[in-house]
């Protein structure tokens, strides 16, 4: 007897092929042909049955441990996500680097009191996820900034030959322990201090292991095309696969220029570069307020950064960078304080812009101050943990990038703060509802393929990402006429509508619209060259 029979669904199988009406069975966590008898039957008339969605860019590195039911993702139909993004996460570490990383990443991920931080290696972190249990599966990227912190520290200097070798060894060990690739965060300290030779050295290790490079590039603003050209050039030179995460062209200097970026992508793919990308379906971005500082101001780590923010000469130099010349932390663009909105702060009103905060007197004041003064004082008051939205995107660019055949989906969802970006709860239903059903930017079948089969292929997931007999029963049932995101910038934690069932390894994590608290997920680890089992 089968565990489950799904009857009368419209199957969208993850390949982009037209939907078809079919029944489907599930037995022992695997898709099977339908049989006459089952312990449970779901009548799926009018519903689409698709493979579970894969989030190619997730910041759930701690959330999967502190809130293992993980409603933000499973309510969207996500059954697998890729952690370790933007060059910064919590493995591999040692006893001295972990406290500094915890402090640096508190804005992104929180820093829970009484938490068990007993792992140190990539393998130990993945073992911890499996021990505690996951609602959705997880893959992991070795974070380059974390490697650099472990080997070089937070110093603004090139790595020496021995340091390069050590980073390469740590990367290779992380890949052997199951990581699927390397992420770089080239506007975040300390990863932004890496030169091209350092990145090339690590990309060669990736190529040797059949793993991929996932860069947050050096600029999405004034130097965006040059930054994309740099990482594409590294892929050409070293032979490693490349995945351009949260691919975008932001700020006023890039309005209407997605075509120029996509021309670089097309030329590389035509030359044989193994290149894919992902994006989220929103205009604003989200990061820490401290990320806007120039790179020299954050050298040495959080304590030295805070000391500079108290120094009048350093404050003036920062002002020149952010207001006149364009900070490299703000992508080489002069900062417009009206576009920087607070999403998480312990000392200032969430929802206001830095410009509005400055007009009100900044942190604790009553007389208007400059935007830079409000910016620096808030960083001091929050000890660098302030989170922001950056309203710098362009709709035409977003649509052009999501149409590209190399495109997959990544939420880039940050889950902490009073009012985080709604993409953490809304990315996947927004593609299906707003961009597919309402605007017709993508067909339903194409949208599903970008969330399932194509990312599974990039990750090397065997037996996942498609609806096929013998494949893992990571599945989502949704109503194509009703699915939509309800999370907003004012209410960012609202769950989507129109997704009544989500199964991970054949076990419901969303059952008739209700979370089940089940933890059937596991880490999906790279076991052989380019393949994840």
Short mmCIF file of C-alpha atoms in Angstrom, two decimals:
data_model
loop_
_atom_site.label_atom_id
_atom_site.label_comp_id
_atom_site.label_asym_id
_atom_site.label_seq_id
_atom_site.Cartn_x
_atom_site.Cartn_y
_atom_site.Cartn_z
CA UNK A 1 0.00 0.00 0.00
CA UNK A 2 1.30 3.44 -0.93
CA UNK A 3 1.82 6.06 1.75
CA UNK A 4 0.10 8.75 -0.31
CA UNK A 5 -1.88 9.10 -3.51
CA UNK A 6 -2.23 12.55 -5.07
CA UNK A 7 -5.17 12.39 -7.44
CA UNK A 8 -6.16 14.62 -10.33
CA UNK A 9 -3.38 17.21 -10.15
CA UNK A 10 -1.99 19.31 -12.98
CA UNK A 11 1.63 18.12 -13.02
CA UNK A 12 4.25 20.76 -13.84
CA UNK A 13 7.33 18.58 -13.76
CA UNK A 14 10.19 21.10 -13.48
CA UNK A 15 11.51 20.78 -17.03
CA UNK A 16 9.46 23.61 -18.55
CA UNK A 17 7.24 21.11 -20.41
CA UNK A 18 3.49 21.82 -20.61
CA UNK A 19 1.39 20.79 -17.64
CA UNK A 20 -0.48 17.49 -17.78
CA UNK A 21 -3.25 15.97 -15.70
CA UNK A 22 -2.04 12.97 -13.69
CA UNK A 23 -2.13 11.01 -10.45
CA UNK A 24 1.04 10.38 -8.46
CA UNK A 25 2.04 8.07 -5.63
CA UNK A 26 4.50 8.49 -2.77
CA UNK A 27 6.08 5.54 -0.97
CA UNK A 28 8.92 5.73 1.57
CA UNK A 29 9.74 9.29 0.57
CA UNK A 30 10.01 8.53 -3.15
CA UNK A 31 7.74 9.28 -6.12
CA UNK A 32 6.04 6.14 -7.40
CA UNK A 33 3.42 5.33 -10.03
CA UNK A 34 -0.13 5.65 -8.68
CA UNK A 35 -1.72 2.47 -7.35
CA UNK A 36 -5.23 1.65 -6.25
CA UNK A 37 -4.70 1.76 -2.49
CA UNK A 38 -2.98 4.32 -0.28
CA UNK A 39 -2.92 5.19 3.38
CA UNK A 40 -3.90 8.74 2.46
CA UNK A 41 -5.41 10.38 -0.61
CA UNK A 42 -5.16 14.08 -1.51
CA UNK A 43 -7.79 15.14 -4.02
CA UNK A 44 -5.87 17.71 -6.04
CA UNK A 45 -8.44 18.78 -8.63
CA UNK A 46 -7.51 22.27 -9.84
CA UNK A 47 -4.14 22.25 -8.07
CA UNK A 48 -0.69 22.25 -9.65
CA UNK A 49 1.73 19.59 -8.44
CA UNK A 50 5.35 20.69 -8.81
CA UNK A 51 8.71 19.63 -7.44
CA UNK A 52 9.60 21.37 -4.20
CA UNK A 53 11.15 24.79 -4.71
CA UNK A 54 14.90 25.38 -4.26
CA UNK A 55 16.07 28.68 -2.77
CA UNK A 56 19.47 29.34 -4.32
CA UNK A 57 20.31 32.16 -1.90
CA UNK A 58 19.25 31.77 1.74
CA UNK A 59 20.40 33.38 4.98
CA UNK A 60 18.86 30.77 7.27
CA UNK A 61 22.19 29.59 8.69
CA UNK A 62 21.03 30.06 12.29
CA UNK A 63 17.26 30.18 11.73
CA UNK A 64 17.17 26.51 10.79
CA UNK A 65 18.53 25.78 14.28
CA UNK A 66 16.65 28.37 16.33
CA UNK A 67 13.30 27.96 14.53
CA UNK A 68 13.49 24.51 12.93
CA UNK A 69 9.87 24.51 11.72
CA UNK A 70 11.11 27.25 9.36
CA UNK A 71 7.71 28.66 8.37
CA UNK A 72 9.17 31.51 6.30
CA UNK A 73 10.42 29.05 3.70
CA UNK A 74 8.25 25.94 3.87
CA UNK A 75 5.07 28.04 3.65
CA UNK A 76 6.32 29.18 0.21
CA UNK A 77 6.91 25.61 -0.99
CA UNK A 78 10.67 25.69 -0.44
CA UNK A 79 12.01 22.18 0.22
CA UNK A 80 15.73 22.96 -0.17
CA UNK A 81 17.85 26.07 0.39
CA UNK A 82 21.49 26.99 -0.08
CA UNK A 83 23.21 28.44 3.00
CA UNK A 84 26.66 30.03 3.49
CA UNK A 85 26.00 32.97 1.19
CA UNK A 86 27.82 36.25 0.48
CA UNK A 87 31.14 34.97 1.80
CA UNK A 88 30.06 35.02 5.46
CA UNK A 89 28.82 32.24 7.70
CA UNK A 90 29.87 30.20 10.71
CA UNK A 91 32.02 27.36 9.37
CA UNK A 92 34.90 26.74 9.25
CA UNK A 93 35.91 28.75 12.32
CA UNK A 94 38.14 28.57 15.39
CA UNK A 95 37.72 29.85 18.92
CA UNK A 96 39.06 33.32 18.08
CA UNK A 97 37.25 34.03 14.81
CA UNK A 98 33.82 32.75 15.82
CA UNK A 99 33.05 35.55 18.33
CA UNK A 100 34.02 38.18 15.76
CA UNK A 101 31.87 36.58 13.08
CA UNK A 102 28.96 36.33 15.47
CA UNK A 103 29.28 40.05 16.13
CA UNK A 104 29.61 40.94 12.45
CA UNK A 105 26.66 38.77 11.41
CA UNK A 106 24.31 39.67 14.27
CA UNK A 107 22.38 42.04 12.02
CA UNK A 108 21.83 39.36 9.38
CA UNK A 109 21.15 36.39 11.62
CA UNK A 110 20.82 37.53 15.22
CA UNK A 111 23.09 36.26 17.99
CA UNK A 112 20.91 34.08 20.22
CA UNK A 113 21.72 33.91 23.91
CA UNK A 114 22.57 30.52 25.33
CA UNK A 115 23.08 29.03 21.87
CA UNK A 116 25.31 25.98 21.40
CA UNK A 117 28.19 26.98 19.09
CA UNK A 118 30.14 23.75 19.51
CA UNK A 119 30.92 23.06 15.82
CA UNK A 120 34.09 24.33 14.14
CA UNK A 121 34.34 22.63 10.72
CA UNK A 122 31.95 22.53 7.78
CA UNK A 123 31.29 18.86 8.43
CA UNK A 124 30.50 19.50 12.08
CA UNK A 125 28.07 22.30 11.17
CA UNK A 126 26.26 20.04 8.71
CA UNK A 127 26.20 17.24 11.28
CA UNK A 128 24.59 19.66 13.73
CA UNK A 129 21.84 20.52 11.24
CA UNK A 130 21.14 16.82 10.73
CA UNK A 131 21.21 16.10 14.46
CA UNK A 132 18.71 18.82 15.32
CA UNK A 133 16.51 18.15 12.28
CA UNK A 134 15.41 20.33 9.38
CA UNK A 135 12.03 21.16 7.92
CA UNK A 136 13.62 21.60 4.48
CA UNK A 137 16.83 20.23 3.05
CA UNK A 138 19.98 22.38 3.13
CA UNK A 139 23.09 22.74 1.00
CA UNK A 140 26.12 24.77 2.11
CA UNK A 141 28.67 27.00 0.40
CA UNK A 142 32.08 27.48 2.02
CA UNK A 143 32.17 31.24 2.76
CA UNK A 144 35.33 32.95 1.51
CA UNK A 145 35.20 35.84 4.00
CA UNK A 146 35.08 33.31 6.82
CA UNK A 147 38.10 31.50 5.34
CA UNK A 148 39.96 34.80 5.12
CA UNK A 149 39.05 35.74 8.68
CA UNK A 150 40.37 32.37 9.85
CA UNK A 151 43.66 32.59 7.95
CA UNK A 152 44.41 36.30 7.40
CA UNK A 153 42.10 38.05 9.85
CA UNK A 154 40.32 41.30 9.03
CA UNK A 155 43.44 43.06 7.73
CA UNK A 156 43.24 45.04 4.48
CA UNK A 157 46.15 43.39 2.68
CA UNK A 158 46.85 40.69 0.12
CA UNK A 159 47.18 37.14 1.37
CA UNK A 160 50.67 35.67 1.36
CA UNK A 161 51.61 32.48 -0.43
CA UNK A 162 51.31 30.32 2.68
CA UNK A 163 47.96 31.93 3.50
CA UNK A 164 46.66 31.22 0.01
CA UNK A 165 47.67 27.60 0.38
CA UNK A 166 45.97 27.38 3.77
CA UNK A 167 42.72 28.90 2.44
CA UNK A 168 42.82 26.46 -0.47
CA UNK A 169 43.29 23.55 1.93
CA UNK A 170 40.36 24.68 4.09
CA UNK A 171 38.18 25.10 1.02
CA UNK A 172 39.09 21.64 -0.26
CA UNK A 173 38.32 20.17 3.17
CA UNK A 174 34.92 21.91 3.24
CA UNK A 175 34.13 20.50 -0.20
CA UNK A 176 35.16 17.01 0.89
CA UNK A 177 32.87 17.39 3.91
CA UNK A 178 29.92 18.14 1.66
CA UNK A 179 29.83 21.81 0.64
CA UNK A 180 28.63 22.43 -2.91
CA UNK A 181 30.86 25.42 -3.67
CA UNK A 182 32.38 28.69 -2.50
CA UNK A 183 30.61 32.00 -1.88
CA UNK A 184 32.42 35.33 -1.96
CA UNK A 185 31.21 38.64 -0.53
CA UNK A 186 33.32 41.24 -2.30
CA UNK A 187 31.68 44.30 -0.76
CA UNK A 188 31.82 42.82 2.77
CA UNK A 189 34.80 42.66 5.11
CA UNK A 190 37.07 40.80 5.15
CA UNK A 191 36.33 39.21 1.76
CA UNK A 192 36.48 42.56 -0.04
CA UNK A 193 40.22 42.75 0.67
CA UNK A 194 40.93 39.79 -1.60
CA UNK A 195 42.74 40.51 -4.84
CA UNK A 196 42.20 38.71 -8.10
CA UNK A 197 45.09 36.31 -7.51
CA UNK A 198 43.48 35.11 -4.28
CA UNK A 199 40.13 34.53 -5.95
CA UNK A 200 41.79 32.72 -8.87
CA UNK A 201 43.65 30.42 -6.48
CA UNK A 202 40.40 29.40 -4.80
CA UNK A 203 38.51 29.08 -8.08
CA UNK A 204 41.11 26.57 -9.26
CA UNK A 205 40.36 24.47 -6.18
CA UNK A 206 36.67 24.64 -7.10
CA UNK A 207 37.42 23.52 -10.65
CA UNK A 208 39.46 20.57 -9.38
CA UNK A 209 36.51 19.43 -7.27
CA UNK A 210 33.73 20.14 -9.76
CA UNK A 211 32.18 22.77 -7.45
CA UNK A 212 30.92 26.27 -8.25
CA UNK A 213 31.74 29.87 -7.38
CA UNK A 214 28.85 31.97 -6.07
CA UNK A 215 30.01 35.61 -5.86
CA UNK A 216 28.46 38.69 -4.38
CA UNK A 217 30.46 40.86 -6.75
CA UNK A 218 32.45 44.02 -6.00
CA UNK A 219 29.71 46.34 -7.21
CA UNK A 220 26.06 46.41 -8.24
CA UNK A 221 26.29 50.15 -8.84
CA UNK A 222 28.89 52.32 -10.58
CA UNK A 223 31.21 49.41 -11.31
CA UNK A 224 28.62 46.69 -11.86
CA UNK A 225 29.64 45.61 -15.36
CA UNK A 226 33.32 45.59 -14.45
CA UNK A 227 32.54 43.53 -11.35
CA UNK A 228 30.60 40.97 -13.37
CA UNK A 229 33.40 40.89 -15.93
CA UNK A 230 35.90 40.12 -13.16
CA UNK A 231 34.12 36.99 -11.93
CA UNK A 232 33.27 35.84 -15.46
CA UNK A 233 36.95 36.25 -16.32
CA UNK A 234 37.90 34.12 -13.33
CA UNK A 235 35.56 31.37 -14.52
CA UNK A 236 37.11 31.50 -18.01
CA UNK A 237 40.63 31.42 -16.60
CA UNK A 238 40.20 28.68 -14.03
CA UNK A 239 37.45 26.53 -15.54
CA UNK A 240 35.22 26.65 -12.48
CA UNK A 241 31.46 26.88 -12.76
CA UNK A 242 29.93 30.27 -11.94
CA UNK A 243 26.59 31.18 -10.37
CA UNK A 244 25.84 34.92 -10.23
CA UNK A 245 23.68 35.25 -7.16
CA UNK A 246 21.15 38.06 -6.61
CA UNK A 247 22.01 39.20 -10.13
CA UNK A 248 20.90 42.77 -10.57
CA UNK A 249 21.80 46.20 -11.96
CA UNK A 250 21.00 48.77 -9.28
CA UNK A 251 21.15 52.52 -8.60
CA UNK A 252 20.43 55.32 -11.04
CA UNK A 253 23.60 54.70 -13.05
CA UNK A 254 22.26 51.31 -14.15
CA UNK A 255 18.65 52.08 -14.99
CA UNK A 256 17.75 50.25 -18.20
CA UNK A 257 21.15 48.54 -18.49
CA UNK A 258 20.23 44.91 -17.79
CA UNK A 259 20.80 44.16 -21.47
CA UNK A 260 24.48 45.06 -21.17
CA UNK A 261 24.87 42.68 -18.24
CA UNK A 262 23.03 39.89 -20.03
CA UNK A 263 25.24 40.38 -23.09
CA UNK A 264 28.23 39.51 -20.87
CA UNK A 265 26.37 36.43 -19.66
CA UNK A 266 25.46 35.33 -23.19
CA UNK A 267 29.01 35.80 -24.48
CA UNK A 268 30.44 33.75 -21.64
CA UNK A 269 27.93 30.94 -22.09
CA UNK A 270 28.58 30.91 -25.85
CA UNK A 271 32.28 30.44 -25.06
CA UNK A 272 31.54 27.43 -22.86
CA UNK A 273 31.53 29.02 -19.41
CA UNK A 274 29.20 27.06 -17.10
CA UNK A 275 27.23 30.08 -15.90
CA UNK A 276 23.87 30.40 -14.16
CA UNK A 277 22.31 33.15 -12.05
CA UNK A 278 19.51 33.87 -9.61
CA UNK A 279 17.44 36.88 -8.60
CA UNK A 280 14.62 37.92 -6.28
CA UNK A 281 11.43 39.60 -7.59
CA UNK A 282 11.63 42.92 -5.73
CA UNK A 283 13.23 46.32 -6.30
CA UNK A 284 14.81 47.12 -2.89
CA UNK A 285 17.80 45.27 -1.57
CA UNK A 286 18.63 44.58 2.06
CA UNK A 287 21.84 44.46 4.07
CA UNK A 288 23.52 45.94 7.12
CA UNK A 289 23.92 49.69 7.42
CA UNK A 290 27.61 49.09 8.16
CA UNK A 291 28.03 47.63 4.67
CA UNK A 292 27.87 51.20 3.28
CA UNK A 293 31.13 52.16 4.99
CA UNK A 294 34.27 52.39 2.83
CA UNK A 295 36.44 49.29 3.04
CA UNK A 296 39.30 51.00 4.88
CA UNK A 297 36.91 51.99 7.68
CA UNK A 298 36.07 48.36 8.49
CA UNK A 299 39.59 46.92 8.36
CA UNK A 300 40.59 45.06 11.51
CA UNK A 301 37.12 43.96 12.54
CA UNK A 302 34.20 45.38 14.55
CA UNK A 303 36.18 46.88 17.46
CA UNK A 304 38.48 48.87 15.19
CA UNK A 305 35.53 49.96 13.06
CA UNK A 306 33.70 51.35 16.09
CA UNK A 307 36.86 53.17 17.19
CA UNK A 308 37.05 54.90 13.81
CA UNK A 309 33.42 55.96 14.06
CA UNK A 310 34.34 57.87 17.23
CA UNK A 311 37.36 59.58 15.66
CA UNK A 312 36.61 63.05 14.14
CA UNK A 313 39.20 62.72 11.36
CA UNK A 314 37.98 59.28 10.35
CA UNK A 315 34.36 60.47 10.45
CA UNK A 316 35.19 63.28 8.03
CA UNK A 317 36.98 60.89 5.68
CA UNK A 318 33.96 58.61 5.75
CA UNK A 319 31.70 61.59 5.02
CA UNK A 320 33.73 62.41 1.92
CA UNK A 321 33.50 58.79 0.75
CA UNK A 322 29.74 58.38 1.22
CA UNK A 323 28.63 61.89 0.24
CA UNK A 324 31.14 63.01 -2.41
CA UNK A 325 33.24 60.28 -4.03
CA UNK A 326 31.15 57.14 -3.57
CA UNK A 327 32.06 54.51 -0.98
CA UNK A 328 33.13 51.11 -2.30
CA UNK A 329 30.83 49.69 0.38
CA UNK A 330 27.96 51.48 -1.38
CA UNK A 331 29.01 50.16 -4.79
CA UNK A 332 30.90 53.31 -5.79
CA UNK A 333 27.73 55.40 -5.74
CA UNK A 334 27.24 58.58 -3.70
CA UNK A 335 24.78 57.65 -0.97
CA UNK A 336 21.26 59.04 -1.19
CA UNK A 337 19.97 58.95 2.39
CA UNK A 338 16.36 59.08 1.21
CA UNK A 339 16.78 55.55 -0.25
CA UNK A 340 18.15 53.98 2.95
CA UNK A 341 15.28 52.74 5.15
CA UNK A 342 15.75 51.16 8.57
CA UNK A 343 14.48 47.58 8.87
CA UNK A 344 16.14 46.62 12.15
CA UNK A 345 17.53 48.83 14.92
CA UNK A 346 17.71 48.78 18.70
CA UNK A 347 17.87 52.58 19.01
CA UNK A 348 15.99 54.20 16.12
CA UNK A 349 12.52 53.99 14.60
CA UNK A 350 12.23 51.15 12.13
CA UNK A 351 10.63 52.23 8.86
CA UNK A 352 12.13 55.70 8.65
CA UNK A 353 14.89 56.63 6.24
CA UNK A 354 18.29 57.94 7.28
CA UNK A 355 17.25 61.28 5.78
CA UNK A 356 14.17 61.35 8.02
CA UNK A 357 16.19 60.30 11.05
CA UNK A 358 18.65 63.12 10.37
CA UNK A 359 15.85 65.69 10.14
CA UNK A 360 14.57 64.54 13.55
CA UNK A 361 17.96 65.03 15.15
CA UNK A 362 19.58 61.66 14.61
CA UNK A 363 20.06 59.32 17.56
CA UNK A 364 18.82 61.04 20.70
CA UNK A 365 18.96 64.57 19.30
CA UNK A 366 16.36 67.26 18.72
CA UNK A 367 18.09 69.44 16.13
CA UNK A 368 18.52 68.32 12.53
CA UNK A 369 21.89 66.80 11.66
CA UNK A 370 23.48 65.70 8.42
CA UNK A 371 22.69 62.33 6.92
CA UNK A 372 26.25 61.16 7.52
CA UNK A 373 26.11 62.19 11.18
CA UNK A 374 22.87 60.26 11.67
CA UNK A 375 24.41 57.29 9.82
CA UNK A 376 27.57 57.16 11.91
CA UNK A 377 25.87 57.81 15.23
CA UNK A 378 23.32 55.07 14.56
CA UNK A 379 26.08 52.59 13.75
CA UNK A 380 27.70 53.43 17.08
CA UNK A 381 24.44 53.21 19.01
CA UNK A 382 23.54 49.84 17.46
CA UNK A 383 27.12 48.55 17.56
CA UNK A 384 27.03 47.94 13.78
CA UNK A 385 23.92 45.72 13.94
CA UNK A 386 21.53 48.09 12.13
CA UNK A 387 19.67 46.54 9.19
CA UNK A 388 18.41 48.45 6.16
CA UNK A 389 16.44 48.31 2.95
CA UNK A 390 18.03 50.03 -0.05
CA UNK A 391 15.47 51.33 -2.53
CA UNK A 392 17.77 51.27 -5.56
CA UNK A 393 16.27 48.75 -8.01
CA UNK A 394 14.59 49.12 -11.41
CA UNK A 395 11.58 47.12 -12.59
CA UNK A 396 12.73 46.83 -16.21
CA UNK A 397 16.06 45.37 -15.08
CA UNK A 398 14.36 42.90 -12.74
CA UNK A 399 12.05 41.63 -15.50
CA UNK A 400 14.81 41.38 -18.11
CA UNK A 401 17.04 39.31 -15.82
CA UNK A 402 14.27 36.94 -14.75
CA UNK A 403 13.49 36.17 -18.41
CA UNK A 404 17.01 34.93 -19.12
CA UNK A 405 17.34 31.16 -19.72
CA UNK A 406 20.19 30.91 -17.17
CA UNK A 407 17.93 32.31 -14.45
CA UNK A 408 16.98 30.54 -11.23
CA UNK A 409 15.37 31.88 -8.04
CA UNK A 410 17.00 33.00 -4.80
CA UNK A 411 15.23 34.90 -2.04
CA UNK A 412 18.28 36.45 -0.33
CA UNK A 413 15.90 36.47 2.63
CA UNK A 414 17.14 37.90 5.94
CA UNK A 415 14.88 36.69 8.72
CA UNK A 416 15.78 38.94 11.65
CA UNK A 417 14.92 42.52 12.55
CA UNK A 418 11.65 44.29 13.27
CA UNK A 419 10.70 44.70 9.61
CA UNK A 420 12.91 42.54 7.39
CA UNK A 421 12.60 42.49 3.62
CA UNK A 422 9.39 40.63 2.61
CA UNK A 423 11.33 38.54 0.11
CA UNK A 424 12.12 36.15 2.99
CA UNK A 425 8.41 35.16 3.10
CA UNK A 426 7.23 36.08 -0.39
CA UNK A 427 9.76 35.40 -3.16
CA UNK A 428 8.39 32.15 -4.61
CA UNK A 429 4.65 32.94 -4.54
CA UNK A 430 5.47 36.39 -5.94
CA UNK A 431 7.06 34.80 -9.01
CA UNK A 432 4.06 32.50 -9.45
CA UNK A 433 1.34 35.05 -8.71
CA UNK A 434 2.53 38.51 -9.67
CA UNK A 435 5.11 37.87 -12.38
CA UNK A 436 3.64 34.75 -13.99
CA UNK A 437 -0.15 34.87 -13.58
CA UNK A 438 -0.71 38.65 -13.42
CA UNK A 439 2.04 40.09 -15.63
CA UNK A 440 2.84 37.12 -17.87
CA UNK A 441 6.58 37.75 -17.67
CA UNK A 442 7.10 33.97 -17.40
CA UNK A 443 4.77 31.10 -18.16
CA UNK A 444 3.84 29.00 -15.15
CA UNK A 445 5.90 26.10 -16.49
CA UNK A 446 8.95 28.35 -16.97
CA UNK A 447 8.59 29.88 -13.52
CA UNK A 448 8.46 26.43 -11.93
CA UNK A 449 11.49 25.22 -13.92
CA UNK A 450 13.52 28.15 -12.58
CA UNK A 451 12.59 27.13 -9.02
CA UNK A 452 13.15 23.39 -9.39
CA UNK A 453 14.85 21.51 -12.22
CA UNK A 454 17.37 24.18 -13.17
CA UNK A 455 18.66 24.93 -9.68
CA UNK A 456 18.79 21.19 -8.97
CA UNK A 457 21.02 20.81 -12.02
CA UNK A 458 23.32 23.62 -10.86
CA UNK A 459 23.63 22.03 -7.42
CA UNK A 460 24.22 18.57 -8.86
CA UNK A 461 21.28 17.12 -6.96
CA UNK A 462 20.72 13.53 -8.04
CA UNK A 463 17.13 12.36 -8.09
CA UNK A 464 15.68 15.74 -7.11
CA UNK A 465 14.16 18.79 -8.76
CA UNK A 466 11.85 16.99 -11.20
CA UNK A 467 8.70 14.91 -10.96
CA UNK A 468 9.96 11.51 -12.04
CA UNK A 469 9.38 8.00 -10.76
CA UNK A 470 12.13 7.22 -8.28
CA UNK A 471 12.89 10.87 -7.49
CA UNK A 472 12.64 12.21 -3.96
CA UNK A 473 9.10 13.20 -3.00
CA UNK A 474 9.93 16.84 -2.32
CA UNK A 475 6.67 18.27 -3.65
CA UNK A 476 4.42 21.31 -3.53
CA UNK A 477 0.73 21.59 -4.39
CA UNK A 478 -0.55 25.08 -5.13
CA UNK A 479 -3.60 26.76 -6.61
CA UNK A 480 -2.45 28.54 -9.79
CA UNK A 481 -5.42 30.91 -9.64
CA UNK A 482 -4.87 31.92 -6.00
CA UNK A 483 -1.19 31.62 -5.16
CA UNK A 484 0.24 34.99 -4.14
CA UNK A 485 2.58 36.68 -1.70
CA UNK A 486 0.97 38.62 1.14
CA UNK A 487 4.17 39.78 2.89
CA UNK A 488 4.65 43.54 2.56
CA UNK A 489 7.28 46.03 3.67
CA UNK A 490 4.95 47.04 6.51
CA UNK A 491 4.02 43.44 7.42
CA UNK A 492 6.92 41.33 6.12
CA UNK A 493 6.17 38.07 7.94
CA UNK A 494 2.80 37.28 6.43
CA UNK A 495 2.66 33.80 4.89
CA UNK A 496 1.58 33.34 1.28
CA UNK A 497 -1.82 32.20 0.08
CA UNK A 498 -2.70 29.36 -2.26
CA UNK A 499 -0.10 26.76 -1.18
CA UNK A 500 -2.02 24.10 0.78
CA UNK A 501 0.49 21.23 0.74
CA UNK A 502 4.27 20.99 0.92
CA UNK A 503 6.04 17.63 1.27
CA UNK A 504 9.69 17.03 2.12
CA UNK A 505 10.85 13.44 1.57
CA UNK A 506 7.19 12.49 1.37
CA UNK A 507 6.30 13.99 4.76
CA UNK A 508 3.97 17.00 4.92
CA UNK A 509 5.54 20.13 6.41
CA UNK A 510 2.49 22.14 5.28
CA UNK A 511 -0.71 20.12 5.46
CA UNK A 512 -3.99 21.68 4.33
CA UNK A 513 -2.41 25.13 4.78
CA UNK A 514 -1.14 24.35 8.31
CA UNK A 515 2.51 23.87 9.35
CA UNK A 516 3.12 20.46 10.89
CA UNK A 517 6.40 21.09 12.76
CA UNK A 518 7.82 17.97 11.07
CA UNK A 519 11.57 17.84 10.39
CA UNK A 520 12.07 15.41 7.51
CA UNK A 521 14.79 17.45 5.80
CA UNK A 522 18.51 16.76 5.84
CA UNK A 523 21.73 18.25 4.59
CA UNK A 524 22.39 17.45 0.94
CA UNK A 525 26.12 16.97 0.74
CA UNK A 526 28.43 16.77 -2.21
CA UNK A 527 29.78 13.20 -2.27
CA UNK A 528 31.41 12.82 -5.66
CA UNK A 529 32.73 15.28 -8.21
CA UNK A 530 29.89 17.67 -9.01
CA UNK A 531 27.18 15.42 -7.54
CA UNK A 532 25.12 15.75 -4.38
CA UNK A 533 23.45 12.67 -2.92
#
